PDB file of C-alpha atoms and ligand atoms in Angstrom:
ATOM      1  CA  UNK A   8       0.275   0.002  -0.398  1.00 90.00           C
ATOM      2  CA  UNK A   9       1.202   3.366  -0.855  1.00 95.00           C
ATOM      3  CA  UNK A  10      -0.758   6.878   0.671  1.00 96.00           C
ATOM      4  CA  UNK A  11      -0.690   9.569  -1.884  1.00 96.00           C
ATOM      5  CA  UNK A  12      -0.407  13.392   0.735  1.00 96.00           C
ATOM      6  CA  UNK A  13      -0.197  16.020  -1.703  1.00 95.00           C
ATOM      7  CA  UNK A  14       2.955  18.699   0.200  1.00 96.00           C
ATOM      8  CA  UNK A  15       0.820  22.095  -1.900  1.00 96.00           C
ATOM      9  CA  UNK A  16       2.388  23.880   1.427  1.00 97.00           C
ATOM     10  CA  UNK A  17       4.221  23.871   4.607  1.00 97.00           C
ATOM     11  CA  UNK A  18       0.421  24.367   6.195  1.00 96.00           C
ATOM     12  CA  UNK A  19       0.383  20.789   4.654  1.00 96.00           C
ATOM     13  CA  UNK A  20       3.341  19.064   5.460  1.00 97.00           C
ATOM     14  CA  UNK A  21       2.357  20.017   8.621  1.00 97.00           C
ATOM     15  CA  UNK A  22      -1.075  18.295   9.441  1.00 96.00           C
ATOM     16  CA  UNK A  23       0.963  15.563   7.505  1.00 97.00           C
ATOM     17  CA  UNK A  24       3.545  15.561  11.060  1.00 97.00           C
ATOM     18  CA  UNK A  25       0.237  16.951  13.540  1.00 96.00           C
ATOM     19  CA  UNK A  26      -1.148  13.276  12.420  1.00 96.00           C
ATOM     20  CA  UNK A  27       1.469  11.081  12.027  1.00 97.00           C
ATOM     21  CA  UNK A  28       3.972  12.495  15.564  1.00 98.00           C
ATOM     22  CA  UNK A  29       0.508  11.010  17.797  1.00 97.00           C
ATOM     23  CA  UNK A  30       0.928   7.213  16.256  1.00 97.00           C
ATOM     24  CA  UNK A  31       4.883   7.290  16.736  1.00 98.00           C
ATOM     25  CA  UNK A  32       5.983   4.828  19.354  1.00 98.00           C
ATOM     26  CA  UNK A  33       9.583   4.248  20.785  1.00 98.00           C
ATOM     27  CA  UNK A  34      12.587   1.768  18.798  1.00 98.00           C
ATOM     28  CA  UNK A  35       9.968   3.623  15.340  1.00 98.00           C
ATOM     29  CA  UNK A  36      11.985   4.062  12.105  1.00 98.00           C
ATOM     30  CA  UNK A  37      10.334   7.217   9.812  1.00 98.00           C
ATOM     31  CA  UNK A  38      12.836   7.451   6.729  1.00 98.00           C
ATOM     32  CA  UNK A  39      12.965  10.672   3.727  1.00 98.00           C
ATOM     33  CA  UNK A  40      13.419  10.313   0.770  1.00 98.00           C
ATOM     34  CA  UNK A  41      13.222  13.122  -1.899  1.00 97.00           C
ATOM     35  CA  UNK A  42      15.693  15.120  -3.740  1.00 93.00           C
ATOM     36  CA  UNK A  43      18.091  18.019  -2.202  1.00 94.00           C
ATOM     37  CA  UNK A  44      15.225  21.034  -1.252  1.00 96.00           C
ATOM     38  CA  UNK A  45      11.732  18.705  -1.151  1.00 98.00           C
ATOM     39  CA  UNK A  46      11.616  19.036   2.415  1.00 98.00           C
ATOM     40  CA  UNK A  47      12.579  16.630   4.347  1.00 98.00           C
ATOM     41  CA  UNK A  48      14.012  18.770   6.595  1.00 97.00           C
ATOM     42  CA  UNK A  49      10.595  20.751   7.723  1.00 98.00           C
ATOM     43  CA  UNK A  50       8.503  17.261   8.303  1.00 98.00           C
ATOM     44  CA  UNK A  51      12.020  16.074  10.634  1.00 98.00           C
ATOM     45  CA  UNK A  52      11.599  20.201  12.870  1.00 98.00           C
ATOM     46  CA  UNK A  53       7.450  19.619  12.258  1.00 98.00           C
ATOM     47  CA  UNK A  54       7.452  15.855  13.534  1.00 98.00           C
ATOM     48  CA  UNK A  55      10.046  17.094  16.431  1.00 98.00           C
ATOM     49  CA  UNK A  56       7.956  19.671  16.852  1.00 98.00           C
ATOM     50  CA  UNK A  57       4.493  17.443  17.731  1.00 98.00           C
ATOM     51  CA  UNK A  58       6.723  15.507  19.990  1.00 98.00           C
ATOM     52  CA  UNK A  59       7.696  18.678  22.083  1.00 98.00           C
ATOM     53  CA  UNK A  60      11.074  19.368  21.248  1.00 98.00           C
ATOM     54  CA  UNK A  61      11.037  22.477  22.787  1.00 96.00           C
ATOM     55  CA  UNK A  62      10.506  25.237  20.216  1.00 94.00           C
ATOM     56  CA  UNK A  63      14.180  26.941  21.249  1.00 94.00           C
ATOM     57  CA  UNK A  64      16.168  23.862  20.956  1.00 93.00           C
ATOM     58  CA  UNK A  65      16.961  24.362  17.000  1.00 93.00           C
ATOM     59  CA  UNK A  66      15.770  21.319  14.640  1.00 94.00           C
ATOM     60  CA  UNK A  67      17.984  21.408  12.471  1.00 92.00           C
ATOM     61  CA  UNK A  68      20.007  19.793   9.162  1.00 88.00           C
ATOM     62  CA  UNK A  69      23.084  17.143  10.358  1.00 81.00           C
ATOM     63  CA  UNK A  70      24.804  17.121   7.619  1.00 75.00           C
ATOM     64  CA  UNK A  71      26.925  17.503   9.238  1.00 75.00           C
ATOM     65  CA  UNK A  72      27.016  16.410  12.564  1.00 78.00           C
ATOM     66  CA  UNK A  73      25.289  13.687  11.439  1.00 89.00           C
ATOM     67  CA  UNK A  74      23.099  12.732  13.864  1.00 95.00           C
ATOM     68  CA  UNK A  75      21.328  14.952  16.269  1.00 96.00           C
ATOM     69  CA  UNK A  76      19.396  13.950  18.622  1.00 96.00           C
ATOM     70  CA  UNK A  77      16.542  15.768  21.055  1.00 97.00           C
ATOM     71  CA  UNK A  78      13.823  14.918  24.138  1.00 97.00           C
ATOM     72  CA  UNK A  79      10.121  15.463  23.077  1.00 97.00           C
ATOM     73  CA  UNK A  80       7.230  12.326  24.579  1.00 97.00           C
ATOM     74  CA  UNK A  81       9.824   9.934  22.773  1.00 98.00           C
ATOM     75  CA  UNK A  82      14.197  10.505  22.468  1.00 98.00           C
ATOM     76  CA  UNK A  83      14.923  11.786  19.141  1.00 98.00           C
ATOM     77  CA  UNK A  84      17.477  10.635  16.346  1.00 98.00           C
ATOM     78  CA  UNK A  85      17.494  12.734  13.616  1.00 98.00           C
ATOM     79  CA  UNK A  86      20.276  11.699  11.085  1.00 97.00           C
ATOM     80  CA  UNK A  87      21.323  12.881   7.414  1.00 95.00           C
ATOM     81  CA  UNK A  88      23.091   9.925   5.424  1.00 94.00           C
ATOM     82  CA  UNK A  89      23.673  11.643   2.567  1.00 92.00           C
ATOM     83  CA  UNK A  90      27.570  11.311   3.326  1.00 90.00           C
ATOM     84  CA  UNK A  91      27.404   8.648   4.739  1.00 91.00           C
ATOM     85  CA  UNK A  92      29.096   5.773   2.373  1.00 89.00           C
ATOM     86  CA  UNK A  93      28.882   2.416   3.951  1.00 89.00           C
ATOM     87  CA  UNK A  94      27.575   0.375   6.350  1.00 88.00           C
ATOM     88  CA  UNK A  95      30.364   0.262   8.895  1.00 90.00           C
ATOM     89  CA  UNK A  96      30.156   4.213   8.696  1.00 91.00           C
ATOM     90  CA  UNK A  97      26.690   4.123   9.751  1.00 94.00           C
ATOM     91  CA  UNK A  98      27.728   1.097  12.857  1.00 93.00           C
ATOM     92  CA  UNK A  99      29.992   4.449  14.116  1.00 94.00           C
ATOM     93  CA  UNK A 100      26.328   6.841  14.143  1.00 95.00           C
ATOM     94  CA  UNK A 101      24.932   3.509  16.382  1.00 96.00           C
ATOM     95  CA  UNK A 102      21.167   4.470  15.014  1.00 97.00           C
ATOM     96  CA  UNK A 103      20.498   0.957  15.557  1.00 96.00           C
ATOM     97  CA  UNK A 104      22.005   0.833  19.171  1.00 97.00           C
ATOM     98  CA  UNK A 105      19.414   3.944  19.890  1.00 98.00           C
ATOM     99  CA  UNK A 106      16.762   1.999  18.485  1.00 98.00           C
ATOM    100  CA  UNK A 107      16.922  -0.676  19.828  1.00 97.00           C
ATOM    101  CA  UNK A 108      17.022   1.707  23.456  1.00 98.00           C
ATOM    102  CA  UNK A 109      13.497   2.909  22.713  1.00 98.00           C
ATOM    103  CA  UNK A 110      13.729   5.882  20.486  1.00 98.00           C
ATOM    104  CA  UNK A 111      12.651   7.299  17.642  1.00 98.00           C
ATOM    105  CA  UNK A 112      14.642   7.524  14.634  1.00 98.00           C
ATOM    106  CA  UNK A 113      14.238   9.684  12.473  1.00 98.00           C
ATOM    107  CA  UNK A 114      17.060   9.511   8.448  1.00 98.00           C
ATOM    108  CA  UNK A 115      16.844  11.367   5.915  1.00 96.00           C
ATOM    109  CA  UNK A 116      18.261   9.778   2.482  1.00 95.00           C
ATOM    110  CA  UNK A 117      18.168   6.598   4.952  1.00 94.00           C
ATOM    111  CA  UNK A 118      16.621   4.851   1.240  1.00 95.00           C
ATOM    112  CA  UNK A 119      19.407   2.544   1.189  1.00 94.00           C
ATOM    113  CA  UNK A 120      20.236   1.706   5.004  1.00 96.00           C
ATOM    114  CA  UNK A 121      16.619   0.319   5.995  1.00 97.00           C
ATOM    115  CA  UNK A 122      18.345  -3.200   6.377  1.00 96.00           C
ATOM    116  CA  UNK A 123      21.593  -1.823   8.234  1.00 95.00           C
ATOM    117  CA  UNK A 124      18.804   0.184  10.465  1.00 97.00           C
ATOM    118  CA  UNK A 125      17.383  -3.186  11.684  1.00 97.00           C
ATOM    119  CA  UNK A 126      14.262  -3.196   9.331  1.00 98.00           C
ATOM    120  CA  UNK A 127      10.842  -2.487   8.941  1.00 98.00           C
ATOM    121  CA  UNK A 128      10.908   0.732   8.107  1.00 98.00           C
ATOM    122  CA  UNK A 129       8.170   3.688   6.798  1.00 98.00           C
ATOM    123  CA  UNK A 130       9.444   5.611   4.352  1.00 98.00           C
ATOM    124  CA  UNK A 131       7.772   8.881   2.954  1.00 98.00           C
ATOM    125  CA  UNK A 132       9.622  10.384  -0.045  1.00 98.00           C
ATOM    126  CA  UNK A 133       8.750  13.338  -1.240  1.00 98.00           C
ATOM    127  CA  UNK A 134       7.941  14.151  -4.829  1.00 97.00           C
ATOM    128  CA  UNK A 135       8.238  17.967  -6.103  1.00 97.00           C
ATOM    129  CA  UNK A 136       6.254  19.950  -9.020  1.00 95.00           C
ATOM    130  CA  UNK A 137       3.681  18.891  -6.741  1.00 96.00           C
ATOM    131  CA  UNK A 138       5.121  18.522  -4.050  1.00 97.00           C
ATOM    132  CA  UNK A 139       3.893  14.878  -1.999  1.00 97.00           C
ATOM    133  CA  UNK A 140       4.463  12.636   0.689  1.00 97.00           C
ATOM    134  CA  UNK A 141       4.290   9.406  -0.804  1.00 97.00           C
ATOM    135  CA  UNK A 142       4.441   7.112   2.528  1.00 97.00           C
ATOM    136  CA  UNK A 143       5.263   3.144   2.323  1.00 98.00           C
ATOM    137  CA  UNK A 144       5.859   0.738   4.755  1.00 98.00           C
ATOM    138  CA  UNK A 145       8.672  -2.110   4.730  1.00 98.00           C
ATOM    139  CA  UNK A 146       7.691  -4.070   7.659  1.00 98.00           C
ATOM    140  CA  UNK A 147       4.975  -6.170  10.207  1.00 98.00           C
ATOM    141  CA  UNK A 148       5.058  -2.528  12.881  1.00 98.00           C
ATOM    142  CA  UNK A 149       5.188   0.263  10.084  1.00 98.00           C
ATOM    143  CA  UNK A 150       2.240  -1.178   7.722  1.00 98.00           C
ATOM    144  CA  UNK A 151       0.319  -0.388  11.096  1.00 98.00           C
ATOM    145  CA  UNK A 152       2.101   2.043  11.092  1.00 97.00           C
ATOM    146  CA  UNK A 153       0.972   2.649   7.500  1.00 97.00           C
ATOM    147  CA  UNK A 154      -2.623   2.284   8.093  1.00 96.00           C
ATOM    148  CA  UNK A 155      -4.091   3.931  11.277  1.00 96.00           C
ATOM    149  CA  UNK A 156      -1.710   6.972   9.445  1.00 96.00           C
ATOM    150  CA  UNK A 157      -4.345   6.353   6.543  1.00 93.00           C
ATOM    151  CA  UNK A 158      -7.038   6.201   8.378  1.00 91.00           C
ATOM    152  CA  UNK A 159      -6.143   9.555  10.375  1.00 88.00           C
ATOM    153  CA  UNK A 160      -8.891  12.154   9.694  1.00 69.00           C
ATOM    154  CA  UNK A 161      -7.123  15.569   9.852  1.00 74.00           C
ATOM    155  CA  UNK A 162      -5.579  14.040   6.091  1.00 76.00           C
ATOM    156  CA  UNK A 163      -8.771  12.674   4.962  1.00 68.00           C
ATOM    157  CA  UNK A 164     -10.294  15.502   5.162  1.00 69.00           C
ATOM    158  CA  UNK A 165      -6.839  17.641   3.021  1.00 71.00           C
ATOM    159  CA  UNK A 166      -7.811  14.697  -0.318  1.00 68.00           C
ATOM    160  CA  UNK A 167      -5.093  11.323   1.325  1.00 77.00           C
ATOM    161  CA  UNK A 168      -5.476   8.276  -0.636  1.00 80.00           C
ATOM    162  CA  UNK A 169      -4.367   5.367  -0.791  1.00 78.00           C
ATOM    163  CA  UNK A 170      -3.177   3.531  -3.847  1.00 69.00           C
TER     164      UNK A 170
HETATM  165  N1  ATP B 210       5.371  21.837   1.511  1.00 51.27           N
HETATM  166  C1  ATP B 210       6.077  22.695   1.628  1.00 51.27           C
HETATM  167  N2  ATP B 210       6.035  23.667   1.100  1.00 51.27           N
HETATM  168  C2  ATP B 210       6.460  24.430   0.885  1.00 51.27           C
HETATM  169  N3  ATP B 210       7.393  25.158   0.716  1.00 51.27           N
HETATM  170  C3  ATP B 210       7.853  23.845   1.831  1.00 51.27           C
HETATM  171  C4  ATP B 210       7.589  22.329   2.351  1.00 51.27           C
HETATM  172  N4  ATP B 210       8.331  22.295   2.472  1.00 51.27           N
HETATM  173  C5  ATP B 210       9.035  22.297   3.107  1.00 51.27           C
HETATM  174  N5  ATP B 210       9.616  23.843   2.242  1.00 51.27           N
HETATM  175  C6  ATP B 210      10.832  25.240   2.333  1.00 51.27           C
HETATM  176  O1  ATP B 210      11.528  23.599   1.274  1.00 51.27           O
HETATM  177  C7  ATP B 210      12.576  24.388   1.313  1.00 51.27           C
HETATM  178  C8  ATP B 210      13.804  23.103   1.421  1.00 51.27           C
HETATM  179  O2  ATP B 210      13.157  22.002   2.692  1.00 51.27           O
HETATM  180  P1  ATP B 210      14.450  21.342   3.892  1.00 51.27           P
HETATM  181  O3  ATP B 210      15.765  22.367   4.007  1.00 51.27           O
HETATM  182  O4  ATP B 210      13.016  20.888   4.433  1.00 51.27           O
HETATM  183  O5  ATP B 210      14.269  20.155   2.206  1.00 51.27           O
HETATM  184  P2  ATP B 210      15.590  19.294   2.679  1.00 51.27           P
HETATM  185  O6  ATP B 210      14.836  17.773   1.557  1.00 51.27           O
HETATM  186  O7  ATP B 210      16.425  18.608   3.978  1.00 51.27           O
HETATM  187  O8  ATP B 210      16.676  18.690   1.778  1.00 51.27           O
HETATM  188  P3  ATP B 210      17.892  18.671   1.283  1.00 51.27           P
HETATM  189  O9  ATP B 210      17.873  17.033   0.695  1.00 51.27           O
HETATM  190  O10 ATP B 210      19.386  19.504   1.436  1.00 51.27           O
HETATM  191  O11 ATP B 210      18.100  17.758   2.981  1.00 51.27           O
HETATM  192  C9  ATP B 210      12.822  25.203   2.426  1.00 51.27           C
HETATM  193  O12 ATP B 210      12.071  26.567   2.789  1.00 51.27           O
HETATM  194  C10 ATP B 210      11.072  25.237   3.166  1.00 51.27           C
HETATM  195  O13 ATP B 210      10.845  25.368   3.873  1.00 51.27           O
HETATM  196 MG1   MG B 211      17.695  17.598   4.963  1.00 51.27          MG
END
């Protein structure tokens, strides 16, 4: 199943975050994909705010630090794997361990590393022209999350559709 959500403006992205955030649980993996500037970091920031990360805390691209850590309702790791070149380099970031310890792991450019990250990822691919989120799942937990997201009233109102 694929859920498609139109993201014509930042408000629509915030709405997607508001629908997804309450359904996220410890150990969940969300992978953000899509071209440069598609809006991956913006969606991560919106998710963090929904999860209660204080506004004073900057949620920005971890391109150079590779991993940022935030505390909200869940403990959150935010990674950008654009510059990561191997599974070994990835292992040093400890994202799989953090997941096992109950962190929510949000990963930009993580598609090639889903298996290394422990699998079962909710994959959100943002396309441009028009800007849309294409949401898919790679395992049982993420499939349940996807189904719950598909039933979210907030999104049904704004024209999300399953394909
Ligand atoms: N739904 C939206 N509608 C309009 N603009 C948006 C939307 N979502 C994000 N943006 C804007 O797009 C720009 C790029 O967003 P962002 O930095 O989140 O992209 P990114 O996918 O993380 O890029 P990178 O590939 O460099 O990591 C920002 O100015 C952001 O505010
Ligand atoms: Mg980014």
